[in-house]
Short mmCIF file of C-alpha atoms and ligand atoms in Angstrom, two decimals:
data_model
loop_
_atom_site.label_atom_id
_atom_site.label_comp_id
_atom_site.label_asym_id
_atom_site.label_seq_id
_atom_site.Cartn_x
_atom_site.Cartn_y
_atom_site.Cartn_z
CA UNK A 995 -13.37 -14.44 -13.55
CA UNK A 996 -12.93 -16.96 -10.44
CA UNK A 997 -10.43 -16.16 -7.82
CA UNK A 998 -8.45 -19.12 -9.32
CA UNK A 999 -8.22 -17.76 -12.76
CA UNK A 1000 -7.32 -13.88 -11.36
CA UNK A 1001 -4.72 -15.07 -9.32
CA UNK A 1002 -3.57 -16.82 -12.29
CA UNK A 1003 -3.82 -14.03 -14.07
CA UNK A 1004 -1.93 -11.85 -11.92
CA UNK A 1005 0.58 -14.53 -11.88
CA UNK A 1006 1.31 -14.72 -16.02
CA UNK A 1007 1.52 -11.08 -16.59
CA UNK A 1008 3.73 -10.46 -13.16
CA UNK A 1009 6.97 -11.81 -14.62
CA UNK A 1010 6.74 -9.78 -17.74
CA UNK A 1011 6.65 -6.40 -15.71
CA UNK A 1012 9.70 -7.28 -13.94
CA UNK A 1013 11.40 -7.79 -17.09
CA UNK A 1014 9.56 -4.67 -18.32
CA UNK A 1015 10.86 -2.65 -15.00
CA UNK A 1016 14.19 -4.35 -15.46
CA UNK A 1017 14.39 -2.78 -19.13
CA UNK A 1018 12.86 0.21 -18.42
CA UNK A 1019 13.45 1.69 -15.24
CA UNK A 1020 16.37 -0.09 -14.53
CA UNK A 1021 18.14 2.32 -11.46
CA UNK A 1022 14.98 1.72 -9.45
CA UNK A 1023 14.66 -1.74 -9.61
CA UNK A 1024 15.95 -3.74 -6.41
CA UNK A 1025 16.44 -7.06 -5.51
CA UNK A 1026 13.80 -7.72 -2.77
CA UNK A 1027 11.29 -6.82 -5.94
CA UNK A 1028 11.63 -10.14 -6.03
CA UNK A 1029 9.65 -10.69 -2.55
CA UNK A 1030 6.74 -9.23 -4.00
CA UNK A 1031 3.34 -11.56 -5.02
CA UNK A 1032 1.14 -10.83 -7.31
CA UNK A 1033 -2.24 -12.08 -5.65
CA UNK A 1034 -5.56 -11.01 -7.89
CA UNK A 1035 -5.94 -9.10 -11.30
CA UNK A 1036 -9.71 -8.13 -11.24
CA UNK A 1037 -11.70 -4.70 -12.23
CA UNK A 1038 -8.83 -3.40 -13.69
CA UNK A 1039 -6.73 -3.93 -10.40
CA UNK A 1040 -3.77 -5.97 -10.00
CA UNK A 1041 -3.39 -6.42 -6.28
CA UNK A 1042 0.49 -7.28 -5.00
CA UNK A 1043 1.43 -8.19 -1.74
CA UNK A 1044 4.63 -6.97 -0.03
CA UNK A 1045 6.87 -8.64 2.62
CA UNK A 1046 6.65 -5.68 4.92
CA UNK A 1047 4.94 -2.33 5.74
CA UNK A 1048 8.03 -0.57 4.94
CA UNK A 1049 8.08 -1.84 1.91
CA UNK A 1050 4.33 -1.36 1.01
CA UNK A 1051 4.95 2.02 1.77
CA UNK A 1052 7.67 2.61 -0.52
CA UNK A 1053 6.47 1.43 -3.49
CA UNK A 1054 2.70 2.69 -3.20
CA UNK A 1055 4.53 6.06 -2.75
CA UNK A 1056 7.70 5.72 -4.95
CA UNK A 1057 7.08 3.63 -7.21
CA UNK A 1058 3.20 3.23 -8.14
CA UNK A 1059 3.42 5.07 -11.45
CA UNK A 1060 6.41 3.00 -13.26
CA UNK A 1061 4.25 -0.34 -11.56
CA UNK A 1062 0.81 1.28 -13.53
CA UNK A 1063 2.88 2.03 -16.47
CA UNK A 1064 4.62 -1.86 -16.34
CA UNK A 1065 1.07 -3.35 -16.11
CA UNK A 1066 -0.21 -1.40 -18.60
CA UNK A 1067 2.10 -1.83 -21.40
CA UNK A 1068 2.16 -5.17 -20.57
CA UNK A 1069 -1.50 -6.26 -20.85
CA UNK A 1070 -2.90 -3.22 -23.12
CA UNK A 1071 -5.40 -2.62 -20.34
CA UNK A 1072 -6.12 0.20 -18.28
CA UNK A 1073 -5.07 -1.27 -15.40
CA UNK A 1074 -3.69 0.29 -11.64
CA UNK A 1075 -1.75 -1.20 -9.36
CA UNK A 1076 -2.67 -1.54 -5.27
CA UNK A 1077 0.06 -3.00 -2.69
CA UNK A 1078 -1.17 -4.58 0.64
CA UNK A 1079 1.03 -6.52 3.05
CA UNK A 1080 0.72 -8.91 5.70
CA UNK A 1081 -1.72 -8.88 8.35
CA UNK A 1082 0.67 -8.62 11.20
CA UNK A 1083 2.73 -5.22 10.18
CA UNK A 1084 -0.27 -4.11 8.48
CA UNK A 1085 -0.83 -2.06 11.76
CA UNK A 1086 2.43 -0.21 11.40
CA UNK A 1087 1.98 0.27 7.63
CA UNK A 1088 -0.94 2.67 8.62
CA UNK A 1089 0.43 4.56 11.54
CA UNK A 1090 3.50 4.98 9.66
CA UNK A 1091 1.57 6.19 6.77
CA UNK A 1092 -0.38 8.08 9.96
CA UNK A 1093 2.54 10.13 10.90
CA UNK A 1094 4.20 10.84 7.48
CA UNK A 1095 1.17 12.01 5.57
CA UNK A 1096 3.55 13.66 2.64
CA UNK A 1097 6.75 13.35 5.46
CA UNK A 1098 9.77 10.99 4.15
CA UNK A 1099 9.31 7.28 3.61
CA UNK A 1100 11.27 4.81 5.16
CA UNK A 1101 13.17 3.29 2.13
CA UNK A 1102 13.88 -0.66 2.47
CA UNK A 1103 17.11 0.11 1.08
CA UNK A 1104 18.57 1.98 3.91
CA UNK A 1105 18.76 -1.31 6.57
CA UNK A 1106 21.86 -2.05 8.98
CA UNK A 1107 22.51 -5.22 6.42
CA UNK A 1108 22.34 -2.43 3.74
CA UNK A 1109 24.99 -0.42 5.74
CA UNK A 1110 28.44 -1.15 5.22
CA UNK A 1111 30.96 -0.72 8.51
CA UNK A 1112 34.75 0.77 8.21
CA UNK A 1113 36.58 2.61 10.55
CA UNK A 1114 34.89 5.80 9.83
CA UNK A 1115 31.25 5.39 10.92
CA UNK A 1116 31.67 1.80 12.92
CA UNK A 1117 30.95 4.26 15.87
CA UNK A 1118 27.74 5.40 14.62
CA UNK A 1119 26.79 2.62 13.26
CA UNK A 1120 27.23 0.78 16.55
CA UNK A 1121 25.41 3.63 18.36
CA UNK A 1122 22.95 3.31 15.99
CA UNK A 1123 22.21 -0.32 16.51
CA UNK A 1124 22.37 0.11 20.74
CA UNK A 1125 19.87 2.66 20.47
CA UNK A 1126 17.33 0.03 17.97
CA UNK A 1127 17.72 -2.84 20.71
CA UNK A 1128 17.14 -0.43 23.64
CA UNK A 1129 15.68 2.52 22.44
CA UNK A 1130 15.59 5.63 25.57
CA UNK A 1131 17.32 3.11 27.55
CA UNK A 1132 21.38 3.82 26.21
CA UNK A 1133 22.46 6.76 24.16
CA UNK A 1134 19.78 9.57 24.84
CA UNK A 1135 19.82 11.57 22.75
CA UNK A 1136 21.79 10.41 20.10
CA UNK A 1137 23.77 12.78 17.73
CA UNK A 1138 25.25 11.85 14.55
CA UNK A 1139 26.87 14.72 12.69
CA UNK A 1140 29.09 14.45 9.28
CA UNK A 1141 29.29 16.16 6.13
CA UNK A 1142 26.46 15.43 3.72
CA UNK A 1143 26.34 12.42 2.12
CA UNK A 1144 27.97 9.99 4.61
CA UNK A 1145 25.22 8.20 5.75
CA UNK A 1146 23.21 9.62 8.75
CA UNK A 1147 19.75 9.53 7.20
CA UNK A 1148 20.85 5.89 6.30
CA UNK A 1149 21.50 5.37 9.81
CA UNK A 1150 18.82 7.04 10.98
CA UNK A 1151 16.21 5.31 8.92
CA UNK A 1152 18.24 1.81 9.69
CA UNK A 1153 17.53 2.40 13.20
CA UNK A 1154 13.66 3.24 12.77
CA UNK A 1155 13.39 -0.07 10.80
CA UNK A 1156 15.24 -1.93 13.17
CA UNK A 1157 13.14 -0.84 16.13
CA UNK A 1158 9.89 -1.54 14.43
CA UNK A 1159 10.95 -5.04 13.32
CA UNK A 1160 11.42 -5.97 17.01
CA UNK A 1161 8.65 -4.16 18.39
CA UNK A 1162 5.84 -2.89 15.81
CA UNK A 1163 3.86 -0.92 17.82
CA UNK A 1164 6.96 1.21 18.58
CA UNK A 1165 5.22 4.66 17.95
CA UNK A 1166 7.70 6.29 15.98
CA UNK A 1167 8.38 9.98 14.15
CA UNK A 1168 10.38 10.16 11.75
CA UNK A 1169 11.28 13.58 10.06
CA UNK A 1170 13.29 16.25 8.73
CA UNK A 1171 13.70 19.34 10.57
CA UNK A 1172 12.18 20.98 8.31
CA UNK A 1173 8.97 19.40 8.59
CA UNK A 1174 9.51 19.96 12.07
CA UNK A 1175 9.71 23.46 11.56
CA UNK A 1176 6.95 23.69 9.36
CA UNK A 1177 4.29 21.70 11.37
CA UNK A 1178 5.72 23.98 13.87
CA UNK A 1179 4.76 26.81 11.96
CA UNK A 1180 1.69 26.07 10.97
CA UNK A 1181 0.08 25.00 14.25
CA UNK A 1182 1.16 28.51 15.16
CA UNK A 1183 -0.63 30.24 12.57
CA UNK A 1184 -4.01 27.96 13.01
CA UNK A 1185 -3.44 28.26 16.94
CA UNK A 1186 -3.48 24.29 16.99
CA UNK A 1187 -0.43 24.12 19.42
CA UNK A 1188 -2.08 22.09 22.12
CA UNK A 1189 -2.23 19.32 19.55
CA UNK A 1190 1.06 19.79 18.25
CA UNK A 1191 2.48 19.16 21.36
CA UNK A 1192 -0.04 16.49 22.33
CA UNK A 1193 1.87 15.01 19.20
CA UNK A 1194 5.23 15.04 19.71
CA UNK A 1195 5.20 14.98 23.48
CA UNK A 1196 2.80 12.58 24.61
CA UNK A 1197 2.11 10.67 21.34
CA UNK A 1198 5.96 9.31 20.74
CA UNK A 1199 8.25 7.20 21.89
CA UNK A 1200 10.93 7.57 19.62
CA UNK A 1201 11.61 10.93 17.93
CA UNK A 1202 14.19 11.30 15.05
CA UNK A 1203 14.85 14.50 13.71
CA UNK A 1204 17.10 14.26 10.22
CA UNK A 1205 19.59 17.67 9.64
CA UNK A 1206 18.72 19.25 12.75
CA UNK A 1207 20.95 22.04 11.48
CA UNK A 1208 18.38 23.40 10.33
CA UNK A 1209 17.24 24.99 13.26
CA UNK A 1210 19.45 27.48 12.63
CA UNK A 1211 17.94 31.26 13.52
CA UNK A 1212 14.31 29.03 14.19
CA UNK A 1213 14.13 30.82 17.21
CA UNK A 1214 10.40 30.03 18.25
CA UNK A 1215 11.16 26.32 16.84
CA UNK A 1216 14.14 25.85 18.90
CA UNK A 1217 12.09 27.06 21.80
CA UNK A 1218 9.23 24.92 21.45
CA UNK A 1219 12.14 21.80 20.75
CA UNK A 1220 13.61 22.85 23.68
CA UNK A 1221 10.43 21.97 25.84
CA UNK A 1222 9.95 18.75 23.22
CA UNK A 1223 12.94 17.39 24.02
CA UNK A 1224 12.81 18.10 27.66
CA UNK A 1225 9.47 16.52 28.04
CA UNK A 1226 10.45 12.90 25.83
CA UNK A 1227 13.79 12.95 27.66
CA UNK A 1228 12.49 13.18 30.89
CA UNK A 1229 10.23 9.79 29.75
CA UNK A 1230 13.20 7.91 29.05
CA UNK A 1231 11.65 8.32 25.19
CA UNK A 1232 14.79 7.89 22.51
CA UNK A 1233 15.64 11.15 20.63
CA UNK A 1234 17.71 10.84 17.32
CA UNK A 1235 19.47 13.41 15.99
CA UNK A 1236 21.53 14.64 12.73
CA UNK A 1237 23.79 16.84 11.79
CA UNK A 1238 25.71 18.54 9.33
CA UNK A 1239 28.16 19.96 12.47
CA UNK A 1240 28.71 18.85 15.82
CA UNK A 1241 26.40 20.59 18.14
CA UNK A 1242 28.28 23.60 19.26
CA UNK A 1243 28.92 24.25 15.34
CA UNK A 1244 25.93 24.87 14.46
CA UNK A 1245 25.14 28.39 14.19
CA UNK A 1246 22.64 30.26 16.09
CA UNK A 1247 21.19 27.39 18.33
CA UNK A 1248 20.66 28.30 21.90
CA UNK A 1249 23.39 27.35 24.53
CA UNK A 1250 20.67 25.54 25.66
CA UNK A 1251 20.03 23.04 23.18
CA UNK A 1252 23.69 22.75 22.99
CA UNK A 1253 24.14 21.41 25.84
CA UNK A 1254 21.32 19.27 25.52
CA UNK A 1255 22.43 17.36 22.37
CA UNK A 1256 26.08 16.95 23.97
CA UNK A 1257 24.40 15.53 26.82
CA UNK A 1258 23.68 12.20 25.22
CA UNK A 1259 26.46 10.27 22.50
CA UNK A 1260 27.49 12.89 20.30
CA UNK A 1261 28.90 10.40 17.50
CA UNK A 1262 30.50 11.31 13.97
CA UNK A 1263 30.23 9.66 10.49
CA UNK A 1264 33.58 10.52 8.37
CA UNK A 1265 34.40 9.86 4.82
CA UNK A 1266 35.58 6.14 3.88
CA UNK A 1267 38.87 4.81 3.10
CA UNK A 1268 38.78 2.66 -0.51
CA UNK A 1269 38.02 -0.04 0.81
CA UNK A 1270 34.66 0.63 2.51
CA UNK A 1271 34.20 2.29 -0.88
CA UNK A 1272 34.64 -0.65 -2.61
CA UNK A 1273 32.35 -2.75 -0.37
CA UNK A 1274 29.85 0.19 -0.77
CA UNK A 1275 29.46 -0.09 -4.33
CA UNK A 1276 29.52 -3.92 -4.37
CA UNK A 1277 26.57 -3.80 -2.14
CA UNK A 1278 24.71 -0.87 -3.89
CA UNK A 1279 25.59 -2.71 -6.96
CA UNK A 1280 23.71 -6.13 -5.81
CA UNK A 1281 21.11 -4.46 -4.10
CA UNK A 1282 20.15 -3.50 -8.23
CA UNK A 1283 20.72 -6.89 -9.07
CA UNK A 1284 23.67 -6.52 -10.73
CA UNK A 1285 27.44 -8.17 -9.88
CA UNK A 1286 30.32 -5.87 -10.48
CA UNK A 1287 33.44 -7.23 -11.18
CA UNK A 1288 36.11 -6.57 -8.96
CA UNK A 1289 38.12 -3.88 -11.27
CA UNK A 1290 35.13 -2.03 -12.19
CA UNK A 1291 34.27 -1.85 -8.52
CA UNK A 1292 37.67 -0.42 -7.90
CA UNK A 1293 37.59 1.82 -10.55
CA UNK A 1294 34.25 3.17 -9.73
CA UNK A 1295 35.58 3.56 -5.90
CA UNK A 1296 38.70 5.23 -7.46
CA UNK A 1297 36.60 8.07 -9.18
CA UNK A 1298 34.49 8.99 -6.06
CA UNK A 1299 36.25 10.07 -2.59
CA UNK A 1300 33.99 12.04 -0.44
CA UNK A 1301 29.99 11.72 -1.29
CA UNK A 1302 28.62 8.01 -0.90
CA UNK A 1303 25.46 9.55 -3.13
CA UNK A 1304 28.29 10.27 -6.23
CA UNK A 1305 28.86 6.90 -5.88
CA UNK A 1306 25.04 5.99 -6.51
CA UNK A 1307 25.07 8.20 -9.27
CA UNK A 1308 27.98 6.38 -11.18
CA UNK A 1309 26.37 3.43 -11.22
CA UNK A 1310 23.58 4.43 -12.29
CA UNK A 1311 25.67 5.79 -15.13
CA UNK A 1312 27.00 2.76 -15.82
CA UNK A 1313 23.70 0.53 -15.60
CA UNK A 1314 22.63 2.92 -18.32
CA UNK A 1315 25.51 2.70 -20.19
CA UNK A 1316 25.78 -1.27 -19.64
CA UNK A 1317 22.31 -1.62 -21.62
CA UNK A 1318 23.92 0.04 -24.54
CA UNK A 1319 26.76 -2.24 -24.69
CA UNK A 1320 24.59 -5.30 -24.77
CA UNK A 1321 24.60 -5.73 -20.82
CA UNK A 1322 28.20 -6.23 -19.94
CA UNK A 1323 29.52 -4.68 -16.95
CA UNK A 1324 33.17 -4.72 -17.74
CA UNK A 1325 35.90 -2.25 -17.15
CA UNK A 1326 35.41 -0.50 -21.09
CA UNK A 1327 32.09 -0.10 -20.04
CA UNK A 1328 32.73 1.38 -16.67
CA UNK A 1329 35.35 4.34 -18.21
CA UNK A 1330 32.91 5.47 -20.78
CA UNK A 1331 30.68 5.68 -18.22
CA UNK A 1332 32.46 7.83 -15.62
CA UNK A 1333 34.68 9.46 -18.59
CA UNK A 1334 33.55 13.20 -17.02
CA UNK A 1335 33.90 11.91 -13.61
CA UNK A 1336 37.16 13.39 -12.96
CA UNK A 1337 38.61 12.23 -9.72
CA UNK A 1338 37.95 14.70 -7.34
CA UNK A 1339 41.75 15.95 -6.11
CA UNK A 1340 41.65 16.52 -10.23
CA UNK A 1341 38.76 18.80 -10.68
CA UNK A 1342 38.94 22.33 -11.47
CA UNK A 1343 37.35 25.18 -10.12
CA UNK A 1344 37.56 28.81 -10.95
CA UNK A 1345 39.22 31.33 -8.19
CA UNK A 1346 35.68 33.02 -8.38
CA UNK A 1347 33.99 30.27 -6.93
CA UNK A 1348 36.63 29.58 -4.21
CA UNK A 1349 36.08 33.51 -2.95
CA UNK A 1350 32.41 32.98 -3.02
CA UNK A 1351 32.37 29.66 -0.93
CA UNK A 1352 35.19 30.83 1.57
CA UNK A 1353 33.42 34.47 1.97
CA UNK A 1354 29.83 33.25 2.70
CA UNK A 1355 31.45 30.75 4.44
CA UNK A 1356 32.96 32.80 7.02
CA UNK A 1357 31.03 35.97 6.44
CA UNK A 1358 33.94 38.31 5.26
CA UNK A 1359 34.03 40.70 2.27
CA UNK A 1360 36.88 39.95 -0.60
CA UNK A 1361 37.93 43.37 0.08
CA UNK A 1362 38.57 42.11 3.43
CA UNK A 1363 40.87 39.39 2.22
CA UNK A 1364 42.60 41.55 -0.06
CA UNK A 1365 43.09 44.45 2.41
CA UNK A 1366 46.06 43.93 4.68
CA UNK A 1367 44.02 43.48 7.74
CA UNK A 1368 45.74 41.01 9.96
CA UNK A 1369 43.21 40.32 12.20
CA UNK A 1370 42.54 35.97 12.68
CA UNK A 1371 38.32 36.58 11.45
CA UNK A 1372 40.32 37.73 8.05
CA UNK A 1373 43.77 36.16 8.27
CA UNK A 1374 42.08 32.32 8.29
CA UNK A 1375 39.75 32.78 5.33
CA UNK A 1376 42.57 34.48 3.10
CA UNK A 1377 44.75 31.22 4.11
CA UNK A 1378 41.85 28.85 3.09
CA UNK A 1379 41.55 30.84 -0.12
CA UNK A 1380 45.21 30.36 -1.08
CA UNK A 1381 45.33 27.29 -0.19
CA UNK A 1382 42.10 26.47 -2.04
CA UNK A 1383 43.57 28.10 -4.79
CA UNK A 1384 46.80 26.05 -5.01
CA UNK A 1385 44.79 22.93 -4.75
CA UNK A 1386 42.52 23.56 -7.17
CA UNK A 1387 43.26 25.79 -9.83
CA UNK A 1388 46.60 26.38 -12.20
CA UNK A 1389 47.83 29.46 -10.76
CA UNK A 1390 51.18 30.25 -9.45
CA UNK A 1391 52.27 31.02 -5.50
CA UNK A 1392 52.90 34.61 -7.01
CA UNK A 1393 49.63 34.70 -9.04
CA UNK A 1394 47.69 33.38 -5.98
CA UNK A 1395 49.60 36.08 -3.83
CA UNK A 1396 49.08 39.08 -5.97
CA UNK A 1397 45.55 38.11 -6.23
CA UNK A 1398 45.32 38.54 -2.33
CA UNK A 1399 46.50 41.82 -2.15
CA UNK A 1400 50.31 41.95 -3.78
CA UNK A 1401 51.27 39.08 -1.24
CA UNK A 1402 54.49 37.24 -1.94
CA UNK A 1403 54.89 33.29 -3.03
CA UNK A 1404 56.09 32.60 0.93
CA UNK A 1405 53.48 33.66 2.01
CA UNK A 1406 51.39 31.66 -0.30
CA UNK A 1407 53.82 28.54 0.74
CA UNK A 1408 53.01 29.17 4.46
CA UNK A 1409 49.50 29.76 4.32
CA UNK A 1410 49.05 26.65 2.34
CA UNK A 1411 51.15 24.39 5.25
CA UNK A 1412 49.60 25.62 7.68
CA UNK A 1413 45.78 25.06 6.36
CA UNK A 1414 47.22 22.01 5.58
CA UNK A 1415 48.63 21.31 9.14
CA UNK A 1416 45.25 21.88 10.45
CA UNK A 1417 43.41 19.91 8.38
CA UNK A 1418 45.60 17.07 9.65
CA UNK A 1419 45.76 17.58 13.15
CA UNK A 1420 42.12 19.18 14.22
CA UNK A 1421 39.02 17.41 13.17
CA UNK A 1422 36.79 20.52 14.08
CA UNK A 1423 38.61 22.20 10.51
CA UNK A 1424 39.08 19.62 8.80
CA UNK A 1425 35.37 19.05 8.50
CA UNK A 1426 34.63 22.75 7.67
CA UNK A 1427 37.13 22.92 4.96
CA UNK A 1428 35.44 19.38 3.72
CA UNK A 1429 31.99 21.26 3.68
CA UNK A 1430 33.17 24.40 2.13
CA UNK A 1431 35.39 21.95 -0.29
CA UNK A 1432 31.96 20.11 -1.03
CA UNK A 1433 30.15 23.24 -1.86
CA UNK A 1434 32.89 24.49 -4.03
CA UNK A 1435 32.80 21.07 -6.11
CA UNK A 1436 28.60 21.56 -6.15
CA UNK A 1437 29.19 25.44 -7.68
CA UNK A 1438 31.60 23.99 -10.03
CA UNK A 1439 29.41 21.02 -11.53
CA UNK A 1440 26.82 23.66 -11.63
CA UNK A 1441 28.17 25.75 -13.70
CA UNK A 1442 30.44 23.35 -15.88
P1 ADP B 736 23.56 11.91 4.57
O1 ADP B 736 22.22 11.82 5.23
O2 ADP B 736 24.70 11.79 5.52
O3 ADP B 736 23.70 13.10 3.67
P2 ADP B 736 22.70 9.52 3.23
O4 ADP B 736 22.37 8.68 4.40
O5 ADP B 736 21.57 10.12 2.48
O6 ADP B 736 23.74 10.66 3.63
O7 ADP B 736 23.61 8.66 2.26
C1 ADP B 736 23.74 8.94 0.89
C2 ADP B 736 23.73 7.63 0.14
O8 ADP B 736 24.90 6.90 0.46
C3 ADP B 736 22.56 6.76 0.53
O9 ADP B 736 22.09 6.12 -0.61
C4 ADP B 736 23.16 5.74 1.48
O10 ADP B 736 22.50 4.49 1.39
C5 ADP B 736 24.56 5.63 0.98
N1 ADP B 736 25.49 5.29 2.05
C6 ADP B 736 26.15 6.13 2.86
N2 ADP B 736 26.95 5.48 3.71
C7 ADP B 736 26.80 4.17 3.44
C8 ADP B 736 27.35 2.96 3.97
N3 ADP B 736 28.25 2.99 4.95
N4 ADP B 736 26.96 1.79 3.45
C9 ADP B 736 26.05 1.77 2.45
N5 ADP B 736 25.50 2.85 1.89
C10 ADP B 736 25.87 4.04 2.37
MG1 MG B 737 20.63 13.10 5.09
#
């Protein structure tokens, strides 16, 4: 076959495995698809061409098998997909590809114009977008902390994509802590530390570190961070951080550290009001292709409160359902979808699961809470209990108090204001009874 007649080639079958995507794999099908060319179908290789190394990346490493399985079923050939991009980000495509090995890939979706501002994360985001223009030269380090599923790795990645559109030769890592940890570990064991830290001290200029958390009782990682950080910060290199805590919240890390990650912008990320939900969906929505209509944005906003991801997942729900009705995204549609999606100050959980979140939680013994200890390590998690219990389950002030040791329905009453008191006037709690109210909802779709 002539060049010609390949890229012609390429070019007739490359519509029909959109479609065949569209139809088939429908929740990971995005818009900027669309920016992909199909440039030669030869030996059993169709060749595409993406926009960007980022998004090269992603699909050779996300999405390569439903792209082989498109072209296949829709020329009857054994046929395998390979993605190049353009010359000029090329070079990042393969140091990216460099550093990760099997670490996370930078998805295209997670861009600042992906990221939708409100009130709650305008902060961060702005931080975020500082650090991209200038990176070592304004927040250093920067620490985003929030309860899971509010958009830090989002943010994180936004910023990484950001940097390396205006400079590509930004040398970047990107990773979780726990690839930290392990590469950490590792290098230990083969007695490879001098290149370890020939990597992340001298061979970066921007280090991001996702759930740093997870440090946690590391105590040879957080030494060996310790002297990372020290040696980038004292570069002016840009260190990215986040959290599920604020810095002094998370447990076991060295007073050290501490005061390390306070020392640059400590920022936090908080759950969105409605109407950043709305917006959220709208975009996640168009992003697939696909143009809610205003009520069945609202509704889906409605159902979800505290975990962007949920969100995600109910519209994936509803794409799915949406084929079955013949492609129409109305409101019908929407509430068959998310029928089990009970809102989440409606859903149910069992008193069992409250004790075990609340007592791993704060590391006390139900005996504890049922003894008549008085002591504030014991008195606080009894109150969250109760209080838990009254939110979520059907059981009286007088059930609730019996259960915790033959107390009396005032008690119950004033445990529950004041939990409630605190959650309203200190942030610190109100974002630990969000995590152990987020766990509690995870035990009880686990088990439901
Ligand atoms: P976290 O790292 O805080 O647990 P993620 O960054 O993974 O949360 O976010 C979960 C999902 O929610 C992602 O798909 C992300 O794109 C989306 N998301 C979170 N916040 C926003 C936002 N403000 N605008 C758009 N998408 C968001
Ligand atoms: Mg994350």
């Amino acid at each position: 076959m002539s060049t010609l007649d390949s890229l012609q080639y390429a070019q007739s079958v490359w519509n029909d495995i959109l479609v065949y995507l569209q139809q088939m794999h429908s929740p990971l099908v995005r818009q900027w698809f669309h920016e992909l060319v199909p440039q030669d179908m030869t030996g059993g290789l169709l060749t595409v061409r993406c926009a960007t190394a980022i998004q090269q990346q992603y699909v050779a490493v996300k999405c390569r098998d439903m792209f082989t399985e498109a072209v296949q079923s829709v020329t009857g050939k054994l046929v395998s997909v390979n993605f190049t991009c353009g010359t000029t980000a090329a070079a990042a495509g393969n140091r990216l590809a460099d550093i990760y090995s099997n670490e996370v890939i930078l998805s295209p979706d997670y861009s600042f114009d992906n990221f939708v501002t409100g009130p709650t994360n305008r902060m961060a985001h702005a931080a975020c977008q500082a650090v991209a223009e200038r990176p070592g030269k304004t927040y250093n380090p920067l620490f985003i902390h929030g309860a899971p599923g509010l958009g830090k790795t989002h943010l994180l990645q936004a910023t990484c994509q950001e940097i390396l559109r205006r400079q590509d030769d930004t040398r970047i890592i990107y990773l979780s802590c726990d690839s930290f940890i392990n590469h950490f570990m590792e290098c230990v064991q083969s007695g490879d530390m001098h290149q370890f830290r020939n990597i992340y001290r001298n061979r970066v200029d921007v280090l991001v570190i996702d759930d740093i958390h997870f440090l946690a009782g590391h105590d040879r990682t957080q030494e060996e961070f310790f002297h990372t950080f020290n040696t980038l910060y004292q570069q002016s290199r840009q260190i990215i951080l986040s959290s599920d805590s604020p810095p002094n919240e998370i447990p076991e890390l060295e007073d050290r550290l501490i005061s390390r990650f306070n020392s640059g912008l400590v920022t936090r990320v908080e759950r969105p009001c409605f109407e950043t939900r709305c917006a959220i969906v709208t975009k996640k929505a168009r992003l697939r292709g696909i143009n809610l209509p205003e009520n069945v944005v609202r509704h889906i906003a409605s159902r979800v409160e505290s975990n962007i991801r949920e969100l995600e997942g109910a519209i994936t729900k509803i794409q799915g359902y949406a084929m079955l009705n013949g492609g129409r995204y109305d409101l019908d549609t929407a509430r068959q979808a998310l029928e089990d999606m009970v809102p989440p100050s409606e859903r149910m959980v069992s008193i069992q699961q409250i004790i075990d979140q609340v007592t791993a939680f704060y590391n006390v013994r139900l005996s504890d809470l049922q003894s008549k200890k008085r002591h504030k390590s014991i008195t606080l998690p009894r109150q969250v209990c109760m209080y838990l219990a009254r939110q979520r389950t059907r059981y009286s002030l007088e059930e609730v108090g019996g259960y915790f040791g033959g107390r009396d329905h005032t008690t119950v009453m004033h445990a529950v204001e004041k939990i409630e008191e605190a959650r309203r006037i200190d942030s610190t709690f109100a974002d630990m009874l969000n995590r152990i109210e987020m766990s509690l909802l995870a035990a009880a779709a686990k088990s439901a």
